[in-house]
PDB file of C-alpha atoms and ligand atoms in Angstrom:
ATOM      1  CA  UNK A   1     -86.284  95.876 -66.624  1.00 56.00           C
ATOM      2  CA  UNK A   2     -85.962  95.675 -70.367  1.00 79.00           C
ATOM      3  CA  UNK A   3     -82.687  93.787 -70.502  1.00 88.00           C
ATOM      4  CA  UNK A   4     -82.118  90.116 -69.885  1.00 94.00           C
ATOM      5  CA  UNK A   5     -81.031  89.051 -66.411  1.00 96.00           C
ATOM      6  CA  UNK A   6     -78.189  86.537 -66.699  1.00 96.00           C
ATOM      7  CA  UNK A   7     -77.734  84.069 -63.842  1.00 97.00           C
ATOM      8  CA  UNK A   8     -74.122  82.909 -63.579  1.00 97.00           C
ATOM      9  CA  UNK A   9     -72.374  80.528 -61.198  1.00 97.00           C
ATOM     10  CA  UNK A  10     -71.122  76.986 -60.748  1.00 94.00           C
ATOM     11  CA  UNK A  11     -73.139  73.898 -61.557  1.00 89.00           C
ATOM     12  CA  UNK A  12     -75.623  73.405 -58.698  1.00 92.00           C
ATOM     13  CA  UNK A  13     -75.591  77.024 -57.448  1.00 96.00           C
ATOM     14  CA  UNK A  14     -79.300  77.337 -58.314  1.00 96.00           C
ATOM     15  CA  UNK A  15     -79.345  79.153 -61.665  1.00 97.00           C
ATOM     16  CA  UNK A  16     -82.308  77.120 -62.912  1.00 95.00           C
ATOM     17  CA  UNK A  17     -84.192  76.906 -59.596  1.00 96.00           C
ATOM     18  CA  UNK A  18     -83.734  80.548 -58.612  1.00 98.00           C
ATOM     19  CA  UNK A  19     -84.001  81.800 -62.208  1.00 98.00           C
ATOM     20  CA  UNK A  20     -87.380  80.155 -62.742  1.00 97.00           C
ATOM     21  CA  UNK A  21     -88.835  81.626 -59.554  1.00 98.00           C
ATOM     22  CA  UNK A  22     -87.360  85.033 -60.309  1.00 98.00           C
ATOM     23  CA  UNK A  23     -88.927  84.998 -63.783  1.00 97.00           C
ATOM     24  CA  UNK A  24     -92.286  84.056 -62.283  1.00 97.00           C
ATOM     25  CA  UNK A  25     -92.114  86.884 -59.752  1.00 97.00           C
ATOM     26  CA  UNK A  26     -91.085  89.390 -62.434  1.00 95.00           C
ATOM     27  CA  UNK A  27     -93.720  88.005 -64.820  1.00 96.00           C
ATOM     28  CA  UNK A  28     -91.207  87.485 -67.595  1.00 95.00           C
ATOM     29  CA  UNK A  29     -89.861  84.584 -69.645  1.00 94.00           C
ATOM     30  CA  UNK A  30     -87.212  82.150 -68.457  1.00 95.00           C
ATOM     31  CA  UNK A  31     -84.636  80.401 -70.607  1.00 93.00           C
ATOM     32  CA  UNK A  32     -81.798  78.063 -69.887  1.00 92.00           C
ATOM     33  CA  UNK A  33     -78.850  78.072 -72.314  1.00 90.00           C
ATOM     34  CA  UNK A  34     -78.332  74.309 -71.840  1.00 84.00           C
ATOM     35  CA  UNK A  35     -81.963  73.706 -72.708  1.00 86.00           C
ATOM     36  CA  UNK A  36     -81.767  76.033 -75.706  1.00 88.00           C
ATOM     37  CA  UNK A  37     -78.807  74.007 -76.957  1.00 85.00           C
ATOM     38  CA  UNK A  38     -80.923  70.898 -76.625  1.00 85.00           C
ATOM     39  CA  UNK A  39     -83.872  72.467 -78.418  1.00 86.00           C
ATOM     40  CA  UNK A  40     -81.776  73.929 -81.232  1.00 85.00           C
ATOM     41  CA  UNK A  41     -80.010  70.701 -82.199  1.00 83.00           C
ATOM     42  CA  UNK A  42     -81.509  67.841 -80.187  1.00 88.00           C
ATOM     43  CA  UNK A  43     -78.234  67.138 -78.409  1.00 88.00           C
ATOM     44  CA  UNK A  44     -77.496  67.145 -74.700  1.00 86.00           C
ATOM     45  CA  UNK A  45     -74.422  68.833 -73.253  1.00 83.00           C
ATOM     46  CA  UNK A  46     -72.878  65.378 -72.873  1.00 86.00           C
ATOM     47  CA  UNK A  47     -73.580  64.545 -76.570  1.00 90.00           C
ATOM     48  CA  UNK A  48     -71.989  67.767 -77.798  1.00 91.00           C
ATOM     49  CA  UNK A  49     -68.932  67.378 -75.579  1.00 90.00           C
ATOM     50  CA  UNK A  50     -68.502  63.770 -76.728  1.00 93.00           C
ATOM     51  CA  UNK A  51     -68.771  64.725 -80.392  1.00 94.00           C
ATOM     52  CA  UNK A  52     -67.127  68.141 -80.519  1.00 92.00           C
ATOM     53  CA  UNK A  53     -65.147  68.440 -77.295  1.00 91.00           C
ATOM     54  CA  UNK A  54     -65.484  71.232 -74.731  1.00 87.00           C
ATOM     55  CA  UNK A  55     -64.261  73.789 -77.300  1.00 87.00           C
ATOM     56  CA  UNK A  56     -67.111  72.932 -79.643  1.00 88.00           C
ATOM     57  CA  UNK A  57     -69.547  73.139 -76.765  1.00 87.00           C
ATOM     58  CA  UNK A  58     -68.275  76.609 -75.746  1.00 86.00           C
ATOM     59  CA  UNK A  59     -68.612  77.880 -79.321  1.00 87.00           C
ATOM     60  CA  UNK A  60     -72.226  76.704 -79.423  1.00 88.00           C
ATOM     61  CA  UNK A  61     -72.869  78.387 -76.077  1.00 88.00           C
ATOM     62  CA  UNK A  62     -71.708  81.724 -77.504  1.00 88.00           C
ATOM     63  CA  UNK A  63     -74.131  81.376 -80.419  1.00 88.00           C
ATOM     64  CA  UNK A  64     -76.989  80.617 -78.044  1.00 88.00           C
ATOM     65  CA  UNK A  65     -76.091  83.580 -75.847  1.00 88.00           C
ATOM     66  CA  UNK A  66     -76.182  85.907 -78.838  1.00 86.00           C
ATOM     67  CA  UNK A  67     -79.757  84.828 -79.523  1.00 86.00           C
ATOM     68  CA  UNK A  68     -81.027  86.030 -76.114  1.00 83.00           C
ATOM     69  CA  UNK A  69     -80.099  89.673 -76.050  1.00 75.00           C
ATOM     70  CA  UNK A  70     -83.441  91.366 -75.829  1.00 73.00           C
ATOM     71  CA  UNK A  71     -86.451  91.767 -73.685  1.00 79.00           C
ATOM     72  CA  UNK A  72     -87.420  90.787 -70.200  1.00 87.00           C
ATOM     73  CA  UNK A  73     -85.946  87.352 -69.856  1.00 94.00           C
ATOM     74  CA  UNK A  74     -84.207  85.556 -67.045  1.00 96.00           C
ATOM     75  CA  UNK A  75     -81.407  83.489 -68.570  1.00 96.00           C
ATOM     76  CA  UNK A  76     -79.774  80.632 -66.672  1.00 96.00           C
ATOM     77  CA  UNK A  77     -76.354  80.213 -68.273  1.00 94.00           C
ATOM     78  CA  UNK A  78     -74.049  77.209 -68.366  1.00 87.00           C
ATOM     79  CA  UNK A  79     -71.548  77.115 -65.466  1.00 82.00           C
ATOM     80  CA  UNK A  80     -68.590  77.667 -67.798  1.00 85.00           C
ATOM     81  CA  UNK A  81     -70.056  80.403 -69.949  1.00 89.00           C
ATOM     82  CA  UNK A  82     -67.787  82.997 -68.293  1.00 91.00           C
ATOM     83  CA  UNK A  83     -64.628  81.135 -69.376  1.00 90.00           C
ATOM     84  CA  UNK A  84     -64.736  83.077 -72.601  1.00 88.00           C
ATOM     85  CA  UNK A  85     -63.768  86.763 -72.269  1.00 89.00           C
ATOM     86  CA  UNK A  86     -66.087  87.551 -75.169  1.00 88.00           C
ATOM     87  CA  UNK A  87     -69.003  85.909 -73.347  1.00 91.00           C
ATOM     88  CA  UNK A  88     -68.199  87.807 -70.130  1.00 93.00           C
ATOM     89  CA  UNK A  89     -68.165  91.130 -71.981  1.00 92.00           C
ATOM     90  CA  UNK A  90     -71.278  90.205 -73.904  1.00 92.00           C
ATOM     91  CA  UNK A  91     -73.499  89.394 -70.927  1.00 94.00           C
ATOM     92  CA  UNK A  92     -72.240  92.427 -68.962  1.00 95.00           C
ATOM     93  CA  UNK A  93     -72.921  94.784 -71.856  1.00 93.00           C
ATOM     94  CA  UNK A  94     -76.262  93.340 -72.925  1.00 92.00           C
ATOM     95  CA  UNK A  95     -77.842  92.558 -69.620  1.00 94.00           C
ATOM     96  CA  UNK A  96     -77.677  92.532 -65.865  1.00 96.00           C
ATOM     97  CA  UNK A  97     -75.488  89.738 -64.527  1.00 97.00           C
ATOM     98  CA  UNK A  98     -76.187  88.060 -61.182  1.00 98.00           C
ATOM     99  CA  UNK A  99     -73.580  85.737 -59.665  1.00 98.00           C
ATOM    100  CA  UNK A 100     -75.091  83.089 -57.388  1.00 98.00           C
ATOM    101  CA  UNK A 101     -72.253  82.541 -54.940  1.00 98.00           C
ATOM    102  CA  UNK A 102     -72.148  79.163 -53.158  1.00 97.00           C
ATOM    103  CA  UNK A 103     -69.240  77.418 -51.400  1.00 96.00           C
ATOM    104  CA  UNK A 104     -67.675  74.257 -52.837  1.00 94.00           C
ATOM    105  CA  UNK A 105     -68.917  72.239 -49.825  1.00 93.00           C
ATOM    106  CA  UNK A 106     -72.509  73.314 -50.380  1.00 95.00           C
ATOM    107  CA  UNK A 107     -72.272  72.661 -54.131  1.00 93.00           C
ATOM    108  CA  UNK A 108     -70.980  69.150 -53.435  1.00 90.00           C
ATOM    109  CA  UNK A 109     -73.787  68.573 -50.933  1.00 90.00           C
ATOM    110  CA  UNK A 110     -76.438  69.585 -53.471  1.00 90.00           C
ATOM    111  CA  UNK A 111     -74.959  67.601 -56.337  1.00 85.00           C
ATOM    112  CA  UNK A 112     -74.720  64.525 -54.125  1.00 82.00           C
ATOM    113  CA  UNK A 113     -78.285  64.992 -52.907  1.00 81.00           C
ATOM    114  CA  UNK A 114     -79.554  65.369 -56.484  1.00 72.00           C
ATOM    115  CA  UNK A 115     -77.247  63.205 -58.602  1.00 64.00           C
ATOM    116  CA  UNK A 116     -79.565  63.338 -61.631  1.00 62.00           C
ATOM    117  CA  UNK A 117     -78.665  67.029 -62.021  1.00 55.00           C
ATOM    118  CA  UNK A 118     -74.970  66.181 -61.912  1.00 51.00           C
ATOM    119  CA  UNK A 119     -75.238  64.301 -65.208  1.00 56.00           C
ATOM    120  CA  UNK A 120     -72.481  66.178 -66.927  1.00 62.00           C
ATOM    121  CA  UNK A 121     -69.168  64.941 -68.142  1.00 62.00           C
ATOM    122  CA  UNK A 122     -66.404  65.436 -65.583  1.00 68.00           C
ATOM    123  CA  UNK A 123     -64.076  68.315 -66.451  1.00 68.00           C
ATOM    124  CA  UNK A 124     -61.011  66.855 -64.772  1.00 71.00           C
ATOM    125  CA  UNK A 125     -61.736  63.158 -64.104  1.00 72.00           C
ATOM    126  CA  UNK A 126     -61.140  63.733 -60.357  1.00 75.00           C
ATOM    127  CA  UNK A 127     -63.452  62.891 -57.431  1.00 78.00           C
ATOM    128  CA  UNK A 128     -66.449  65.243 -57.328  1.00 79.00           C
ATOM    129  CA  UNK A 129     -65.588  67.356 -54.269  1.00 84.00           C
ATOM    130  CA  UNK A 130     -62.020  67.916 -55.480  1.00 87.00           C
ATOM    131  CA  UNK A 131     -63.222  68.789 -58.934  1.00 86.00           C
ATOM    132  CA  UNK A 132     -65.835  71.227 -57.617  1.00 90.00           C
ATOM    133  CA  UNK A 133     -63.310  73.021 -55.396  1.00 92.00           C
ATOM    134  CA  UNK A 134     -60.756  73.190 -58.187  1.00 92.00           C
ATOM    135  CA  UNK A 135     -63.189  74.372 -60.847  1.00 90.00           C
ATOM    136  CA  UNK A 136     -64.625  76.993 -58.471  1.00 94.00           C
ATOM    137  CA  UNK A 137     -61.150  78.274 -57.554  1.00 94.00           C
ATOM    138  CA  UNK A 138     -60.304  78.898 -61.204  1.00 94.00           C
ATOM    139  CA  UNK A 139     -63.670  80.433 -62.072  1.00 96.00           C
ATOM    140  CA  UNK A 140     -64.510  82.493 -58.970  1.00 96.00           C
ATOM    141  CA  UNK A 141     -62.667  85.583 -60.213  1.00 96.00           C
ATOM    142  CA  UNK A 142     -64.335  85.332 -63.624  1.00 96.00           C
ATOM    143  CA  UNK A 143     -67.834  85.069 -62.132  1.00 96.00           C
ATOM    144  CA  UNK A 144     -67.103  88.122 -59.992  1.00 96.00           C
ATOM    145  CA  UNK A 145     -65.681  90.012 -62.951  1.00 94.00           C
ATOM    146  CA  UNK A 146     -68.752  89.325 -65.070  1.00 95.00           C
ATOM    147  CA  UNK A 147     -71.276  90.119 -62.327  1.00 97.00           C
ATOM    148  CA  UNK A 148     -73.122  93.335 -61.608  1.00 97.00           C
ATOM    149  CA  UNK A 149     -74.553  91.728 -58.479  1.00 98.00           C
ATOM    150  CA  UNK A 150     -73.053  89.045 -56.253  1.00 98.00           C
ATOM    151  CA  UNK A 151     -75.623  87.208 -54.164  1.00 98.00           C
ATOM    152  CA  UNK A 152     -75.196  84.715 -51.319  1.00 98.00           C
ATOM    153  CA  UNK A 153     -76.984  81.752 -52.889  1.00 98.00           C
ATOM    154  CA  UNK A 154     -76.499  79.350 -49.989  1.00 97.00           C
ATOM    155  CA  UNK A 155     -79.784  80.624 -48.556  1.00 96.00           C
ATOM    156  CA  UNK A 156     -83.104  78.943 -49.382  1.00 97.00           C
ATOM    157  CA  UNK A 157     -84.204  79.570 -52.997  1.00 97.00           C
ATOM    158  CA  UNK A 158     -86.994  82.034 -52.080  1.00 98.00           C
ATOM    159  CA  UNK A 159     -84.567  84.033 -49.946  1.00 98.00           C
ATOM    160  CA  UNK A 160     -82.081  84.138 -52.811  1.00 98.00           C
ATOM    161  CA  UNK A 161     -84.833  85.471 -55.092  1.00 98.00           C
ATOM    162  CA  UNK A 162     -85.764  88.078 -52.490  1.00 98.00           C
ATOM    163  CA  UNK A 163     -82.124  89.193 -52.125  1.00 98.00           C
ATOM    164  CA  UNK A 164     -81.775  89.537 -55.901  1.00 98.00           C
ATOM    165  CA  UNK A 165     -84.938  91.645 -56.124  1.00 97.00           C
ATOM    166  CA  UNK A 166     -83.652  93.879 -53.313  1.00 96.00           C
ATOM    167  CA  UNK A 167     -80.284  94.361 -54.996  1.00 96.00           C
ATOM    168  CA  UNK A 168     -81.899  95.096 -58.345  1.00 95.00           C
ATOM    169  CA  UNK A 169     -84.256  97.696 -56.893  1.00 92.00           C
ATOM    170  CA  UNK A 170     -81.526  99.402 -54.873  1.00 89.00           C
ATOM    171  CA  UNK A 171     -79.368  99.537 -58.009  1.00 81.00           C
ATOM    172  CA  UNK A 172     -82.213 101.273 -59.859  1.00 74.00           C
ATOM    173  CA  UNK A 173     -82.708 103.866 -57.098  1.00 70.00           C
ATOM    174  CA  UNK A 174     -78.945 104.519 -56.716  1.00 66.00           C
TER     175      UNK A 174
HETATM  176  P1  ADP B 201     -77.865  75.084 -61.670  1.00 96.07           P
HETATM  177  O1  ADP B 201     -78.956  75.363 -62.665  1.00 96.07           O
HETATM  178  O2  ADP B 201     -77.113  76.312 -61.240  1.00 96.07           O
HETATM  179  O3  ADP B 201     -76.942  73.989 -62.075  1.00 96.07           O
HETATM  180  P2  ADP B 201     -80.041  74.007 -60.100  1.00 96.07           P
HETATM  181  O4  ADP B 201     -81.028  75.094 -59.995  1.00 96.07           O
HETATM  182  O5  ADP B 201     -80.299  72.939 -61.106  1.00 96.07           O
HETATM  183  O6  ADP B 201     -78.565  74.591 -60.311  1.00 96.07           O
HETATM  184  O7  ADP B 201     -79.866  73.372 -58.660  1.00 96.07           O
HETATM  185  C1  ADP B 201     -79.116  72.181 -58.436  1.00 96.07           C
HETATM  186  C2  ADP B 201     -79.776  71.392 -57.332  1.00 96.07           C
HETATM  187  O8  ADP B 201     -79.651  72.104 -56.103  1.00 96.07           O
HETATM  188  C3  ADP B 201     -81.260  71.197 -57.582  1.00 96.07           C
HETATM  189  O9  ADP B 201     -81.618  69.884 -57.210  1.00 96.07           O
HETATM  190  C4  ADP B 201     -81.938  72.213 -56.698  1.00 96.07           C
HETATM  191  O10 ADP B 201     -83.179  71.753 -56.218  1.00 96.07           O
HETATM  192  C5  ADP B 201     -80.953  72.396 -55.570  1.00 96.07           C
HETATM  193  N1  ADP B 201     -80.928  73.799 -55.131  1.00 96.07           N
HETATM  194  C6  ADP B 201     -80.909  74.891 -55.924  1.00 96.07           C
HETATM  195  N2  ADP B 201     -80.888  76.026 -55.217  1.00 96.07           N
HETATM  196  C7  ADP B 201     -80.898  75.642 -53.921  1.00 96.07           C
HETATM  197  C8  ADP B 201     -80.886  76.355 -52.685  1.00 96.07           C
HETATM  198  N3  ADP B 201     -80.840  77.706 -52.647  1.00 96.07           N
HETATM  199  N4  ADP B 201     -80.879  75.643 -51.548  1.00 96.07           N
HETATM  200  C9  ADP B 201     -80.894  74.295 -51.588  1.00 96.07           C
HETATM  201  N5  ADP B 201     -80.917  73.555 -52.717  1.00 96.07           N
HETATM  202  C10 ADP B 201     -80.920  74.213 -53.874  1.00 96.07           C
HETATM  203 MG1   MG B 202     -79.322  74.683 -64.545  1.00 96.07          MG
END
């Protein structure tokens, strides 16, 4: 694998958790676009959204994405990265895209169980479960469109990693 592996999916689907383990198993680097944003300008997602709005945040995400186009890297992307058609085309053309598919109920369960990871500005101002279901409904098609591989990510993290490795190796031998 000489291309980056892009993990896409809703907030809480396991992009960071699964991506880190996958990188370890593959013996390659791991990066997180949210963390790269933080390292490049010292601002959190919440800071950028407060100062520049969601549009400004999306533009910065595209810049970050463009900087991780080479080599064996697992890249955990922001949940909304696929909202931009240019970003969807970019990750599909430059890497292998894995969609971690999780139901709205399970996402809500995880974000409630680990509220510190839910520290992101609300997109709609609605209660969490409603917002998750609504956001997922509008993005589901886009995640699928961007993805080379769609994986059931409601399994335990190690099983998700195993499923991804299986799908990647069967794609190579196809
Ligand atoms: P993302 O990076 O996609 O937003 P995270 O990897 O940060 O998601 O996971 C969000 C939370 O859900 C974390 O607290 C993590 O421990 C938990 N989690 C991630 N993947 C799973 C899984 N497959 N099963 C159960 N909990 C998970
Ligand atoms: Mg993450």
